[in-house]
Coordinates of C-alpha atoms in Angstrom, one line a residue:
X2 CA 3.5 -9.7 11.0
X3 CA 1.6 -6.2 10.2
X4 CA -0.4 -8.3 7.5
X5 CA -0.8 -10.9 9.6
X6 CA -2.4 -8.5 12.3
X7 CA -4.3 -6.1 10.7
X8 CA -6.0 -9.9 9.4
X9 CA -7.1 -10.6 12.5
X10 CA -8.0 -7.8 13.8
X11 CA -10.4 -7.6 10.7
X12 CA -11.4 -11.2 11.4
X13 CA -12.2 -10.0 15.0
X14 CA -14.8 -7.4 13.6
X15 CA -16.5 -10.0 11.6
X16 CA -15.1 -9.8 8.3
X17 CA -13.7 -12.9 6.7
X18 CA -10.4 -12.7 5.5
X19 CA -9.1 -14.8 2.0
X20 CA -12.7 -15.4 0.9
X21 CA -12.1 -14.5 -2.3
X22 CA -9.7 -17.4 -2.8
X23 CA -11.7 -20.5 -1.3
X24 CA -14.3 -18.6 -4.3
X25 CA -11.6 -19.3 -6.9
X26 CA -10.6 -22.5 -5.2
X27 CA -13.9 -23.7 -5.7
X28 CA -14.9 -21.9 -9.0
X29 CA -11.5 -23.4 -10.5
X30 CA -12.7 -26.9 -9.3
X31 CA -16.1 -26.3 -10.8
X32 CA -15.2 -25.5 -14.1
X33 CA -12.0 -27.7 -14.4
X34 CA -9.6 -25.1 -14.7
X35 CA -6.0 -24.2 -13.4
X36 CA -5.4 -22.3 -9.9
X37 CA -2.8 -20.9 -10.5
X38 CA -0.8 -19.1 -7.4
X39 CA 0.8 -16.3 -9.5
X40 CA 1.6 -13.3 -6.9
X41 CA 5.2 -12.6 -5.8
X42 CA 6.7 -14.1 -2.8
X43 CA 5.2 -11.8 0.4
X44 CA 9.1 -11.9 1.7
X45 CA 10.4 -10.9 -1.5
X46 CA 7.9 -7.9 -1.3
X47 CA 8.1 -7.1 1.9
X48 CA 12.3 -6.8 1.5
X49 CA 11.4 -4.2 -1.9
X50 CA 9.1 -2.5 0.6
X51 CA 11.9 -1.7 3.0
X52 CA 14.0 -0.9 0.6
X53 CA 11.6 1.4 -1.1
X54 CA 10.9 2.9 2.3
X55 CA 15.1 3.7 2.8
X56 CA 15.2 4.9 -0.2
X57 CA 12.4 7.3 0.0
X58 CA 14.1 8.1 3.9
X59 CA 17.7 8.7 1.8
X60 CA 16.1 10.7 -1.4
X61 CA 13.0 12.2 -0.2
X62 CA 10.9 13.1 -3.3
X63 CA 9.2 16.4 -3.9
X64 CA 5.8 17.0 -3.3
X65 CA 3.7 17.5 -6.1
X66 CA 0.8 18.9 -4.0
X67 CA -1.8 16.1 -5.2
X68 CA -4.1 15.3 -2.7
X69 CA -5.2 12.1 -1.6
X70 CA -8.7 10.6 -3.4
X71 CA -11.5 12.8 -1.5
X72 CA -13.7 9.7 -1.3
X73 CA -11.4 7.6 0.2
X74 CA -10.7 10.4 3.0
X75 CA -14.0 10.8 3.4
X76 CA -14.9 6.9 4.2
X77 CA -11.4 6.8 6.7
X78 CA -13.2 10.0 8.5
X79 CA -9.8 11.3 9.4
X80 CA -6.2 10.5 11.4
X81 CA -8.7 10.3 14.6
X82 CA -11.4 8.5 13.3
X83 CA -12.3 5.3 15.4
X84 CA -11.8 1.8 14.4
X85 CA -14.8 0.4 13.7
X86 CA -16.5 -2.4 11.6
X87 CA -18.7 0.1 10.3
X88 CA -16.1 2.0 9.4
X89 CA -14.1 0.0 8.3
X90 CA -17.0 -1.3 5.9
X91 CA -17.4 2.0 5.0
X92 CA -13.5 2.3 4.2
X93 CA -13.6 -1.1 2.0
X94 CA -16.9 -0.2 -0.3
X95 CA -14.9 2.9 -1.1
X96 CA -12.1 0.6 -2.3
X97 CA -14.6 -1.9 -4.1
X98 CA -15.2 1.0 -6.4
X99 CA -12.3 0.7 -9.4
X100 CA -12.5 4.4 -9.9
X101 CA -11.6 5.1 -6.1
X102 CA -9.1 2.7 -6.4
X103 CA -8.1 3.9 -9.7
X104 CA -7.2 7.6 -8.1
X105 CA -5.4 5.8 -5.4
X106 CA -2.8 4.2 -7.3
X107 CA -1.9 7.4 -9.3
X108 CA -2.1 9.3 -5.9
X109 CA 0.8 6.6 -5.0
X110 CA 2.3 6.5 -8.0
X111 CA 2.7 10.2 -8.4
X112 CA 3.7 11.1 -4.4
X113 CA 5.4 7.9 -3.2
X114 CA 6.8 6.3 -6.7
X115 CA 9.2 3.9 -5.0
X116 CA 6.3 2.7 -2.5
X117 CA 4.0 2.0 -5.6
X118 CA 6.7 0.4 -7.4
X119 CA 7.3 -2.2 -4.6
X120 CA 3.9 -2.7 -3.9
X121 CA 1.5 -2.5 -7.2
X122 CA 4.0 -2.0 -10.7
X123 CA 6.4 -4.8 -10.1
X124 CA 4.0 -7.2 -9.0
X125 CA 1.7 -6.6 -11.4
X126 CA 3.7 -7.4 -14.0
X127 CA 5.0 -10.4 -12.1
X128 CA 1.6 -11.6 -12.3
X129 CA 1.0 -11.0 -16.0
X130 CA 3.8 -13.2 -16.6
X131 CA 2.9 -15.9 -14.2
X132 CA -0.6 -15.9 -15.8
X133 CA 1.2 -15.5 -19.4
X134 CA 3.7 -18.6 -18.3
X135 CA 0.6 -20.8 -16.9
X136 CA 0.1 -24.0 -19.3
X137 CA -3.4 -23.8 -18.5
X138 CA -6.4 -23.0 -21.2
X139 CA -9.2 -22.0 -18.2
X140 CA -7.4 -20.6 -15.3
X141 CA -9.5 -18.6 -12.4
X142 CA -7.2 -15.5 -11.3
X143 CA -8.3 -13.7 -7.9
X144 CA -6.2 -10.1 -7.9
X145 CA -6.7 -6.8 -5.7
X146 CA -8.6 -4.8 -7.7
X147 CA -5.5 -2.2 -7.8
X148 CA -3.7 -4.6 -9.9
X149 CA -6.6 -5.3 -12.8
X150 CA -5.5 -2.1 -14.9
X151 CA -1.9 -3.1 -14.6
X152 CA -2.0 -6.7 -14.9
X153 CA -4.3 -6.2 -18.1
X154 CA -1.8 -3.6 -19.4
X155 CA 1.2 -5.8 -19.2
X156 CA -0.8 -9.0 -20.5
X157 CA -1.6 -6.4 -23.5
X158 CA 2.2 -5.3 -24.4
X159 CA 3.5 -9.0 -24.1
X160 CA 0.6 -10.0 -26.7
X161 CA 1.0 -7.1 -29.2
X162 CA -2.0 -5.5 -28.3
X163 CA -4.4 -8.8 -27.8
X164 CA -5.6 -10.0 -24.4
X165 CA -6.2 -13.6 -24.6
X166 CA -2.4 -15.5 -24.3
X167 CA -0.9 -17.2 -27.6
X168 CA -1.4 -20.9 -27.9
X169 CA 1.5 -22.9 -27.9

């Protein structure tokens, strides 16, 4: 419902919403390769989510002082900051940058470890294996760009170090 929202409230502002994936709808057509659906059920994640949350609410974990990415404060412009299109734009070229978003994971990673784990580490590697399980020999993938570095990572272990997927 919250994904569902913040969707069309984005829509509202102008932005359009799962553009990306008519692209690799298309792009897969084009080229004649597999589209392959390979993310985790939403409900599935949204049930690790809440229980990541109740664990964090039973066993809070330590600070470690690390601060949120500067940039990415910076673009939000603050707790009071108005909703905007421009700033949301503002917000979302900040996360177009793989460094930016790059800091963001290990800011989650390192200050809420269950809420990363639920959210980025297990479906990344959920999605390495549904990409590494696809009979397909040209497949489009369309990830959030928090997920590349993990996805590869995991697509790198399982193939001893190579990237491309054994033929079988």
């Amino acid at each position: 419902v919250g994904l569902s929202s913040l969707y069309k409230q984005m829509d509202s502002m102008g932005f359009q919403s799962g553009g990306e994936f008519l692209a690799a709808v298309e792009e897969a057509d084009a080229i004649g390769a597999t589209l392959l659906l390979g993310d985790r059920d939403a409900r599935v994640t949204i049930r690790r989510l809440r229980d990541a949350v109740l664990e964090m609410v039973r066993n809070p974990p330590e600070p470690t002082g690390a601060q949120p990415p500067a940039a990415l404060l910076e673009a939000a412009g603050g707790p009071n900051a108005e909703l905007t299109r421009e700033s949301v734009s503002t917000t979302l070229d900040v996360l177009k940058q793989r460094e930016n978003v790059r800091a963001l994971s290990e800011y989650l990673k390192t200050e809420v470890p269950p809420i990363y784990t639920a959210l980025i580490g297990e479906r990344d590697e959920y999605m390495a294996q549904s990409l590494l399980g696809s009979s397909g020999e040209r497949i489009v993938a369309v990830v959030g760009l928090a997920h590349v570095d993990g996805i590869e990572a995991a697509i790198l272990r399982a193939n001893g170090g190579k990237i491309a997927a054994p033929k079988a």
